[in-house]
Short mmCIF file of C-alpha atoms in Angstrom, two decimals:
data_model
loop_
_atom_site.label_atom_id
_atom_site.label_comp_id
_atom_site.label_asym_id
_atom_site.label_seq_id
_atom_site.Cartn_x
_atom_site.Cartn_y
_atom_site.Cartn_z
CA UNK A 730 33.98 24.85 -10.16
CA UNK A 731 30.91 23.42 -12.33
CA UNK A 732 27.65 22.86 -9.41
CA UNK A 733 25.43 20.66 -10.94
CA UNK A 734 22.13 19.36 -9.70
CA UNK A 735 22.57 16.43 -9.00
CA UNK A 736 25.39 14.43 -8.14
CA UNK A 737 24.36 10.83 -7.81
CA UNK A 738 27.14 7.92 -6.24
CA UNK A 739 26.06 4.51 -7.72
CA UNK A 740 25.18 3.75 -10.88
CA UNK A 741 23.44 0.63 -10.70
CA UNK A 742 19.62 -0.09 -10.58
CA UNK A 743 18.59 3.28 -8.16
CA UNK A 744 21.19 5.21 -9.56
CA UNK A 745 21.30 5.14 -13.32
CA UNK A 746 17.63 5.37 -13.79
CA UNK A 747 17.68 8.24 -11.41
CA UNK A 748 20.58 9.69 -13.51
CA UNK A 749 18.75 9.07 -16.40
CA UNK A 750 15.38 10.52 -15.42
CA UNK A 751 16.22 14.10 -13.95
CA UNK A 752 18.93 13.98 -17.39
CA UNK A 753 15.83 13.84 -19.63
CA UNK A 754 14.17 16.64 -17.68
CA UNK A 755 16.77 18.95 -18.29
CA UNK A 756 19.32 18.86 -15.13
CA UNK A 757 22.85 18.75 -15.08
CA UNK A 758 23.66 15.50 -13.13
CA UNK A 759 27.07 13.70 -12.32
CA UNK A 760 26.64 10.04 -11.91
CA UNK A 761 29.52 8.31 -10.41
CA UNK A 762 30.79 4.69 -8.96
CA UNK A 763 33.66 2.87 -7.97
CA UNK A 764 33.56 -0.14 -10.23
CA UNK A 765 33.45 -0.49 -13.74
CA UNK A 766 30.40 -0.47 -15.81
CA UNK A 767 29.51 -3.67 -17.16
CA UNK A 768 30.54 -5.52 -14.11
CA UNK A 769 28.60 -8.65 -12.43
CA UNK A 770 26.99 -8.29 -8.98
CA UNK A 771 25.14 -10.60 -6.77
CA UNK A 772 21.53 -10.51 -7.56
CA UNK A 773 18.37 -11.88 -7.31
CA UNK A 774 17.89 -11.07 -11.13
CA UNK A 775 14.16 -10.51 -10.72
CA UNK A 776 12.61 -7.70 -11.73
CA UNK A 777 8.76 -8.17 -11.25
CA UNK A 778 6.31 -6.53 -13.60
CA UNK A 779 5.59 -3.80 -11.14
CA UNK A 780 9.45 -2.98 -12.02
CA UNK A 781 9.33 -4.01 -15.43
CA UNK A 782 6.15 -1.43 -16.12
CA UNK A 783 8.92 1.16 -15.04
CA UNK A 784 11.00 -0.44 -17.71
CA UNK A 785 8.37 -0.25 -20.04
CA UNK A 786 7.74 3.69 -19.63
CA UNK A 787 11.44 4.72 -19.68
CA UNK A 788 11.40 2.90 -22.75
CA UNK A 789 13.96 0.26 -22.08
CA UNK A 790 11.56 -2.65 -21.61
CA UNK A 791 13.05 -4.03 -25.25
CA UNK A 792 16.65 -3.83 -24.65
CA UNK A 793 16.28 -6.11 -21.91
CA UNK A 794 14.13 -8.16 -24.17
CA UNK A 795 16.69 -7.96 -26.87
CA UNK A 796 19.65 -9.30 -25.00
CA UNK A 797 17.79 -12.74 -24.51
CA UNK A 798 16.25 -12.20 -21.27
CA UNK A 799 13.88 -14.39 -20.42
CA UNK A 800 9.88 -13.73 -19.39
CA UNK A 801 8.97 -15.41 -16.44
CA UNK A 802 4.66 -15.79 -16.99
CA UNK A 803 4.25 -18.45 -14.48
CA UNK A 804 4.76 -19.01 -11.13
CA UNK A 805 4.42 -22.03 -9.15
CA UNK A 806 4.44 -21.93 -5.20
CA UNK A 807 5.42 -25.43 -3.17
CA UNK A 808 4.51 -24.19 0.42
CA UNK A 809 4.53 -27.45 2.79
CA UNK A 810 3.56 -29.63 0.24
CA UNK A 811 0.67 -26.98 -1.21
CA UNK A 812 1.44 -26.63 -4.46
CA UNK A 813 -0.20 -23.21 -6.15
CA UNK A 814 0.79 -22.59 -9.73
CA UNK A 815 -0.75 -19.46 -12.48
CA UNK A 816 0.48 -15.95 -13.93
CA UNK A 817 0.05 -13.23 -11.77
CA UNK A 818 -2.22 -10.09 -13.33
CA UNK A 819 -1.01 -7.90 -15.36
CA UNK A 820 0.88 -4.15 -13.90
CA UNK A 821 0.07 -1.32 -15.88
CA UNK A 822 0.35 -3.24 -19.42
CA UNK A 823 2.99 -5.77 -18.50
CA UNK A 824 2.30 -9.55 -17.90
CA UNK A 825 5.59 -10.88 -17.24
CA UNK A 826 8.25 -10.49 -14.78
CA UNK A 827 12.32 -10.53 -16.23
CA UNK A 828 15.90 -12.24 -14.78
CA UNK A 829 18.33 -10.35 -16.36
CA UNK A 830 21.91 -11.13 -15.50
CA UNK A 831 23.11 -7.74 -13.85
CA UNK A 832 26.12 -7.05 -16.53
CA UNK A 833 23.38 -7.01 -19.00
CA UNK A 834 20.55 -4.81 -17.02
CA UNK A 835 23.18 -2.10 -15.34
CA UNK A 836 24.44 -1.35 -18.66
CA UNK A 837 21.38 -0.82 -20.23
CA UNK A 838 20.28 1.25 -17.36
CA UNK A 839 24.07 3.64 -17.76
CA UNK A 840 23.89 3.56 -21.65
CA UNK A 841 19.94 5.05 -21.03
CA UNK A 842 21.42 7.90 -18.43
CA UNK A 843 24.39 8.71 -21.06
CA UNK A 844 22.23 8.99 -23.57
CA UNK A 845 19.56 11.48 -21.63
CA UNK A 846 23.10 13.59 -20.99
CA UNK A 847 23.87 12.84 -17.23
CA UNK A 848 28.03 13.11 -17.60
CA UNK A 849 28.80 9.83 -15.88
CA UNK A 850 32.27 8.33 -14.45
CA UNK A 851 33.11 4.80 -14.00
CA UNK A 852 35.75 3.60 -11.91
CA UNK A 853 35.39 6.49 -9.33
CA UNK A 854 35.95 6.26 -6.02
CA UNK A 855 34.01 8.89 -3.57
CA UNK A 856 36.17 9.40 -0.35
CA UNK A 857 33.91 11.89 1.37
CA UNK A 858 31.36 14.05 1.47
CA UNK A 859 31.95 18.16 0.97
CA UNK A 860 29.96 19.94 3.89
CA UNK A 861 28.54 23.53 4.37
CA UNK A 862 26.86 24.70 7.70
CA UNK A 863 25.50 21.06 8.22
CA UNK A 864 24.52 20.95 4.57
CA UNK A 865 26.27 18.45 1.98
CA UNK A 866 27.14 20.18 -0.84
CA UNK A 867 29.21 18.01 -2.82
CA UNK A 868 31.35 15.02 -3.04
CA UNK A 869 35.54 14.52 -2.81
CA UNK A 870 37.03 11.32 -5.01
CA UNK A 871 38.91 10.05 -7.21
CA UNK A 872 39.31 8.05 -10.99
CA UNK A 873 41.11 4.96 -10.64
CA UNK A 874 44.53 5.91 -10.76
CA UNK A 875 43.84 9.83 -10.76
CA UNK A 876 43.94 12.81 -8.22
CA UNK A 877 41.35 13.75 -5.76
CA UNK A 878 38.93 16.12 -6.81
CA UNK A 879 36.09 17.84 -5.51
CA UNK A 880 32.32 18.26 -7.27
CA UNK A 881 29.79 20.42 -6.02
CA UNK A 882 25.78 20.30 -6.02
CA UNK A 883 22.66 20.87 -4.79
CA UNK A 884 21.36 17.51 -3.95
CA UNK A 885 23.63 14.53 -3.35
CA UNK A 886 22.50 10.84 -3.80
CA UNK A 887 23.43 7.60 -2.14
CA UNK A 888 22.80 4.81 -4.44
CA UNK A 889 25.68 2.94 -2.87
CA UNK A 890 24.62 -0.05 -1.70
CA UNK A 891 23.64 -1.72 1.48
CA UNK A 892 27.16 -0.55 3.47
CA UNK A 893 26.78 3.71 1.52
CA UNK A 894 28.87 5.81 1.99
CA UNK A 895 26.70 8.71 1.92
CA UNK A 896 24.63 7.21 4.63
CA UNK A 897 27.57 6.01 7.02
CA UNK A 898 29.23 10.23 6.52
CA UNK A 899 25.90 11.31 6.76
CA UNK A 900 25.10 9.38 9.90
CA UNK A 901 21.46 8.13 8.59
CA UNK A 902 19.66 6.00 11.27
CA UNK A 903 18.16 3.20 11.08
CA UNK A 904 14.04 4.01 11.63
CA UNK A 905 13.29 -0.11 11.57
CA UNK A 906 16.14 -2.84 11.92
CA UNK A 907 14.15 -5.85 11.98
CA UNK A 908 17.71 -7.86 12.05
CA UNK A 909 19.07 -10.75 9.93
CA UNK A 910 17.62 -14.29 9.44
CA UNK A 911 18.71 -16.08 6.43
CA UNK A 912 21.94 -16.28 4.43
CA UNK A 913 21.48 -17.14 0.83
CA UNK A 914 23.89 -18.82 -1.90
CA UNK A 915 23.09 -19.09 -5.50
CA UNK A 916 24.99 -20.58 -8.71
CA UNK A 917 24.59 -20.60 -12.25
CA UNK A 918 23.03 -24.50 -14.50
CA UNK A 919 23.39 -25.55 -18.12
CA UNK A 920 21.32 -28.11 -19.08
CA UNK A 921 18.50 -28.08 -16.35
CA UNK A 922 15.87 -25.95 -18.06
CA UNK A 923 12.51 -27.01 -18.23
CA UNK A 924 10.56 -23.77 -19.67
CA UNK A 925 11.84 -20.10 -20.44
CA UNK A 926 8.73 -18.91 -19.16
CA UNK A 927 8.40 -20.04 -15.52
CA UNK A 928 9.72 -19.53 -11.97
CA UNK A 929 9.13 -21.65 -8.87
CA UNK A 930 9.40 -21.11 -4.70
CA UNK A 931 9.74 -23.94 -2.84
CA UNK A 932 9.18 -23.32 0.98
CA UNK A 933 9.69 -26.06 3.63
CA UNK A 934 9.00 -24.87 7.34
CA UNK A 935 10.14 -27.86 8.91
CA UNK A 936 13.62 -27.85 7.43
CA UNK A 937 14.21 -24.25 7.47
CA UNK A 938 14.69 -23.90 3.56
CA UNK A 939 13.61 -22.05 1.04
CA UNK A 940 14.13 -22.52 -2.74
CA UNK A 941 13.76 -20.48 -5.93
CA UNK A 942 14.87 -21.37 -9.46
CA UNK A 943 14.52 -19.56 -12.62
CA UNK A 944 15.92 -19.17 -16.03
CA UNK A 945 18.35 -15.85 -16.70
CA UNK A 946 20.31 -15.22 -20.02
CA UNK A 947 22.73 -17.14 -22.18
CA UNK A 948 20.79 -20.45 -21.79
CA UNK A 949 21.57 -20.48 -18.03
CA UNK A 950 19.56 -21.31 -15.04
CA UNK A 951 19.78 -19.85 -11.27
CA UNK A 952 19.42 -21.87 -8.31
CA UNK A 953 18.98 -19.74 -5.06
CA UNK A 954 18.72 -21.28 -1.85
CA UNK A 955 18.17 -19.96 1.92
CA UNK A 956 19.37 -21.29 5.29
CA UNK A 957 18.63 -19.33 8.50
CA UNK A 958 21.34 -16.89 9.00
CA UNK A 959 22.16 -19.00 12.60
CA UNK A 960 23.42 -21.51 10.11
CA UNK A 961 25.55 -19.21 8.27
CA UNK A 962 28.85 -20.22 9.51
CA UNK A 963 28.01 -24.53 8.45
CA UNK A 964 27.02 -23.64 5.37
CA UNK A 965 29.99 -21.08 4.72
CA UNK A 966 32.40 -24.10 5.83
CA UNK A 967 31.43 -26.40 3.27
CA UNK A 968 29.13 -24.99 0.45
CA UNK A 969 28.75 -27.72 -1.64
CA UNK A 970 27.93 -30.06 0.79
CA UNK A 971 25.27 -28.09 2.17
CA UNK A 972 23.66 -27.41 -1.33
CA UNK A 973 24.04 -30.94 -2.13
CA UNK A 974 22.11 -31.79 1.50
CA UNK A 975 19.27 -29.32 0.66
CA UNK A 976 18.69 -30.03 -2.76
CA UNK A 977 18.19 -33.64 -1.66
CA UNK A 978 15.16 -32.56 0.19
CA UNK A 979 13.29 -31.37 -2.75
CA UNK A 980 14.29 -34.69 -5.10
CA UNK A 981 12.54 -32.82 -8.21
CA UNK A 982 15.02 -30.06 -8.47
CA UNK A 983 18.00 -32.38 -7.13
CA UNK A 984 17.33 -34.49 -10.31
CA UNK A 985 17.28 -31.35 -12.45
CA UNK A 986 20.10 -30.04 -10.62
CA UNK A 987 21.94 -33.55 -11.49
CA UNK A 988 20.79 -33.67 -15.16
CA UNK A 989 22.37 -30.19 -15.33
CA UNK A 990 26.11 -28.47 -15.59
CA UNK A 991 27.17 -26.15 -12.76
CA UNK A 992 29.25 -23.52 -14.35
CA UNK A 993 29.89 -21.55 -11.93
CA UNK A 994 31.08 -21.36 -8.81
CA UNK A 995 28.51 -20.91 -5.33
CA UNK A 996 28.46 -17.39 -4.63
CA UNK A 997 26.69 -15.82 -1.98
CA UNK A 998 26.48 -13.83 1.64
CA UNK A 999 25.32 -14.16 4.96
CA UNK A 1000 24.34 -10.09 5.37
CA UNK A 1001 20.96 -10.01 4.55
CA UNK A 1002 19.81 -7.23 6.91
CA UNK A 1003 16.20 -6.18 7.08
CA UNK A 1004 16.00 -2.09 7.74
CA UNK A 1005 14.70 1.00 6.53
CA UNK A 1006 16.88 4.13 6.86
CA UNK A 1007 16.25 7.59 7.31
CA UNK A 1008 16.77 8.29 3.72
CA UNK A 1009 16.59 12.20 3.58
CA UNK A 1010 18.32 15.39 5.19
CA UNK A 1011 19.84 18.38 4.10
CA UNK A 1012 21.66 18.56 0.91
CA UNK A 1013 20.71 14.18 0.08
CA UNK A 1014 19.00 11.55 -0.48
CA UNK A 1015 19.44 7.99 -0.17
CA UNK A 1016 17.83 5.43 -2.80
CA UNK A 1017 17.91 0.93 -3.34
CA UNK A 1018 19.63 -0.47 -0.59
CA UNK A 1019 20.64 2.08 0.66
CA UNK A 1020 17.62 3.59 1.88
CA UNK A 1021 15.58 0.18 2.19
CA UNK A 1022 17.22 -3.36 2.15
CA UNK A 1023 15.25 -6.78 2.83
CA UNK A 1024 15.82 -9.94 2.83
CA UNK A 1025 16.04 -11.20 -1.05
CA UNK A 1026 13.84 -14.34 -0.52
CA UNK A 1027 11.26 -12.13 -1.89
CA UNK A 1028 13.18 -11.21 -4.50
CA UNK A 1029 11.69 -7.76 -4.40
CA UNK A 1030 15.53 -4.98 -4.59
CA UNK A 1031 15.34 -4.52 -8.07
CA UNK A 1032 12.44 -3.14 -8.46
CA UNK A 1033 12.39 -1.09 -4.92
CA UNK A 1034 15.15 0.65 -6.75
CA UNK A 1035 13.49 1.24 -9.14
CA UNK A 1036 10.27 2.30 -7.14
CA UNK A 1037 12.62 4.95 -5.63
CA UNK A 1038 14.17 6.69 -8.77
CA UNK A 1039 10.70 6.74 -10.26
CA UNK A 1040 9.70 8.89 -6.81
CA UNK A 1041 12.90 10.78 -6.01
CA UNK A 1042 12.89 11.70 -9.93
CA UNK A 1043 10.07 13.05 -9.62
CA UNK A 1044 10.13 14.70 -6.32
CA UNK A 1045 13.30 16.29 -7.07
CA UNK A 1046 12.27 17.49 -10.41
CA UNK A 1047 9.56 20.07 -9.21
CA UNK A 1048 12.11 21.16 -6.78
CA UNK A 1049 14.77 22.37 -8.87
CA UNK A 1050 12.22 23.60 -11.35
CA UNK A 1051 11.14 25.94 -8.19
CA UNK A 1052 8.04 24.17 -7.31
CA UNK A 1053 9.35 23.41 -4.00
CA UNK A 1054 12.37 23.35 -1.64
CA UNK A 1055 15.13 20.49 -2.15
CA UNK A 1056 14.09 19.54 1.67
CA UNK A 1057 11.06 19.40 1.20
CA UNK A 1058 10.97 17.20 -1.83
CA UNK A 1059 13.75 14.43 -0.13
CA UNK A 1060 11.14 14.76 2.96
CA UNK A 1061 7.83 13.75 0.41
CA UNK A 1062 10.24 10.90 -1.29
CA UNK A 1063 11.12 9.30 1.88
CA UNK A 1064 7.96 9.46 2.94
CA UNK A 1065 6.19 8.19 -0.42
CA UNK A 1066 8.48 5.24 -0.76
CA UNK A 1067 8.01 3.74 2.68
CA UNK A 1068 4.09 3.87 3.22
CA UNK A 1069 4.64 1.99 -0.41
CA UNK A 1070 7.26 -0.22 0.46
CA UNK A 1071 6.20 -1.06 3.99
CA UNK A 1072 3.52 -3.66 3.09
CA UNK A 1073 5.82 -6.28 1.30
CA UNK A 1074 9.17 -5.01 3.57
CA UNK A 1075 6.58 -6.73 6.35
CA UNK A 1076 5.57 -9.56 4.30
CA UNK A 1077 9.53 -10.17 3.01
CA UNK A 1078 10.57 -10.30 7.06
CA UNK A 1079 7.67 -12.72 8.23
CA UNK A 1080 9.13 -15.16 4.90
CA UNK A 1081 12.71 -14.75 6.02
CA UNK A 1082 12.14 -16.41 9.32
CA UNK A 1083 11.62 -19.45 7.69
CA UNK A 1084 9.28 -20.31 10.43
CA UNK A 1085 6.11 -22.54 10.66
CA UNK A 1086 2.67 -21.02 9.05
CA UNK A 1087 0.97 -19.49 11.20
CA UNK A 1088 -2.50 -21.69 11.46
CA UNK A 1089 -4.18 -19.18 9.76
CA UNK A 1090 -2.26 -19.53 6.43
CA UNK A 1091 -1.67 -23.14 7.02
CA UNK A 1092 -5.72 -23.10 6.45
CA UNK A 1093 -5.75 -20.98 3.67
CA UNK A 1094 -3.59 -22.23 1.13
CA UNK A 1095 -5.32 -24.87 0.26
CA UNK A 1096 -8.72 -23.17 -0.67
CA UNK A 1097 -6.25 -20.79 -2.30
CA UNK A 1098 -4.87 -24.14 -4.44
CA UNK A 1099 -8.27 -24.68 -5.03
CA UNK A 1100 -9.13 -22.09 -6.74
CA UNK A 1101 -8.06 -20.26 -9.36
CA UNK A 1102 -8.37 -17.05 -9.09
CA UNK A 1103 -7.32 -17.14 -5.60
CA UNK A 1104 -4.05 -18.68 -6.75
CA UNK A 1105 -3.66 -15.87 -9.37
CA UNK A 1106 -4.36 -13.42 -6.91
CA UNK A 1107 -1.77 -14.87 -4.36
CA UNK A 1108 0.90 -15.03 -6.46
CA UNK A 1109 0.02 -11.54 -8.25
CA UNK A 1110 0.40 -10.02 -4.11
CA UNK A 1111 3.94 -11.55 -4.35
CA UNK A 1112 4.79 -10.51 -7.82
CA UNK A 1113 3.66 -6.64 -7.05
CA UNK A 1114 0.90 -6.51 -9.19
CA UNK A 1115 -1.92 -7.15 -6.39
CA UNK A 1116 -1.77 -5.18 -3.03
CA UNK A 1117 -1.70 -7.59 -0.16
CA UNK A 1118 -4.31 -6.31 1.61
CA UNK A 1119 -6.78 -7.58 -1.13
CA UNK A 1120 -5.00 -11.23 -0.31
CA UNK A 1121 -4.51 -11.61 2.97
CA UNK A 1122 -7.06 -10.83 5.60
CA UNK A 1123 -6.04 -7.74 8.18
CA UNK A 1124 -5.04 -11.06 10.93
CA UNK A 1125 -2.21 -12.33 8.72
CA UNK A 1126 -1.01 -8.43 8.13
CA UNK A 1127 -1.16 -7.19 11.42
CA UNK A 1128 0.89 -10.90 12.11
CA UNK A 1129 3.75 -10.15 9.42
CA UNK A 1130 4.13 -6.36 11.02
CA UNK A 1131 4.16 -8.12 14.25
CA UNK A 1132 7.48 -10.23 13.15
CA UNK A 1133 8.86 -6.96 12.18
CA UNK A 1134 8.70 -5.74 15.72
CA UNK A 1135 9.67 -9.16 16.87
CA UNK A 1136 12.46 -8.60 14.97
CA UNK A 1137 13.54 -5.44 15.62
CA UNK A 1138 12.92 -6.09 19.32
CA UNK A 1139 15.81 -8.99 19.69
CA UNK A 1140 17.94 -6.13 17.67
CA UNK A 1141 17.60 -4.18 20.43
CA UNK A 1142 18.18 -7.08 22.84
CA UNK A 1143 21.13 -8.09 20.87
CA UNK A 1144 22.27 -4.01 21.56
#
């Protein structure tokens, strides 16, 4: 039986760039998933330009570019009537963020790992996980219509989503579970657009709703909008009626909603969790939502996935080169990617609460409004490419950590 390095289950945005990095540095890697490449998934779409620089150095940056992708350079906040609008700075190089349509960005990302010569199956369905004295060693599955097999080696992946496999068979815990608050429904607009270069956030406290609209490809527009996840059941009973209700509380957007074709239908969920897991042991690994899924309002997955191939390539790469154990490097990874992903996981949780502002930020946005590097700054802190610690004073961190215990605390409660 062939052992390779690497077997990796999920090819989408953690996956196939993960696939695609340790190909490039010489491993044998087996990248696998149950559903056919080239498929749609829900999606924010956004991959901000601390992602995009990631795109940029694997050198696929201009195949997203090429299949008409737009570049989102401005952003424009409505918090509570505060209206902040700019570009974010720069990341490494790049000055725009990107909304790819997900049948257009996974398939750039599995053409890139067949290319680097990871041996890659569509279509494949992974049943279990292959054991030895504790250790996984392997996967069992099967090709759509084919026998169960068995594949063997020395580091197995989760990329698998938010409900993985690997993690459920490997029993990772949760080390934060900081709950559910929103449920979020988006659909696709012809007609509506206004720029192919902008974004904008609408947040209104006192309703409970949050808003974000952007342009993606083929001439289309996404409108994504957030109820708290105590809602959930109303606005599953009768979509259109509650998008039609919210969108007549912002009567900008309704208009350009109205001037606009839906072609498509509402699509959406109410299982947003908020959680890190345990995303190492012995024999794997667990990357994108599997390891770390928020709520999307920040619109942050994408490139978290990203983050984590980047890291876990890396990490895993000395190891089977000898510079260090397997467990060792899946220990370093996990904990690299949370003291990095922490920060905005904190930030994401406070937003999903939809809840007032606290008095301190009700008091700052409008200096920030008022000034425009401030405004630049802001928004760069939500786009990535400024740390949030050089935007919001250590009060307003320690209060969106605080929410994450708050949240994790009624989990328990819940328990």
């Amino acid at each position: 039986m062939k052992q390779y390095d690497a077997i990796i289950v999920g090819a989408r945005c953690g996956g196939a760039p993960l696939a695609m990095l340790l190909a490039k540095a010489g491993h044998q890697v087996l990248l696998v998933d149950r559903m056919a490449f080239g498929t749609d998934i829900m999606s924010t779409h956004y991959v901000k330009r601390s992602g995009a620089s990631l795109l940029n150095q694997w050198g696929l940056l201009d195949a997203v570019r090429a299949v008409g992708t737009p570049a989102i350079e401005q952003l424009t906040f409505e918090i509570d009537g505060t209206r902040l609008s700019g570009n974010a700075p720069p990341y490494e190089g790049v000055a725009t963020d990107f909304t790819p349509r997900r049948f257009y960005l996974d398939k750039i990302l599995v053409d890139a790992a067949i290319e680097a010569g990871a041996e890659v199956r569509d279509e494949f369905s992974v049943t279990d996980l292959l054991f030895d004295d504790g250790r996984v060693t392997g996967i069992k599955g099967a090709a759509k219509g084919g026998a169960e097999v068995s594949e063997r080696a020395k580091i197995v992946v989760g990329a698998d989503g938010v409900r993985s496999l690997v993690a459920k068979t490997v029993a990772a815990e949760h080390t934060i579970d900081a709950g559910t608050h929103t449920c979020g429904h988006y659909a696709y607009y012809s007609g509506m657009r206004e720029s192919d270069s902008s974004a904008e956030l609408r947040i209104l406290t006192d309703k409970r709703r949050f808003f974000i609209t952007f342009p993606t490809n083929d001439e289309l527009d996404m409108v994504f909008l957030f109820w708290p996840a105590a809602e959930a059941k109303q606005v599953r009973a009768n979509l259109d009626n509650a998008y039609a209700e919210s969108l007549r509380l912002v009567p900008e957007l309704e208009a350009r909603v109205q001037a606009g074709t839906r072609e498509t239908r509402i699509s959406g969920t109410h299982l947003l969790p908020n959680f890190f897991r345990q995303a190492h042991g012995p024999g794997w690994a667990l990357v994108g939502d599997a390891a770390l899924h928020r709520d999307p309002i920040t619109a942050q997955g994408i490139t978290n996935a990203f983050t984590h191939a980047a890291i876990l390539a890396q990490e895993l790469d000395s190891a089977l080169q000898g510079g260090s154990s397997l467990d060792s490097a899946t220990a370093a990874y996990d904990q690299r990617q949370f003291q990095l992903l922490k920060p905005m996981f904190d930030y994401t949780v406070h937003l999903a609460m939809l809840q007032a502002l606290p008095e301190e930020m009700r008091q700052m946005l409008p200096m920030v409004a008022n000034d425009p590097s401030a405004t630049t700054a802001f928004i760069g802190a939500f786009m990535g490419s400024v740390p949030l610690d050089k935007v919001f004073p250590p009060s307003l961190l320690d209060r969106f950590a605080a929410d994450v215990e708050r949240g994790q605390q009624e989990q328990r409660n819940v328990a």
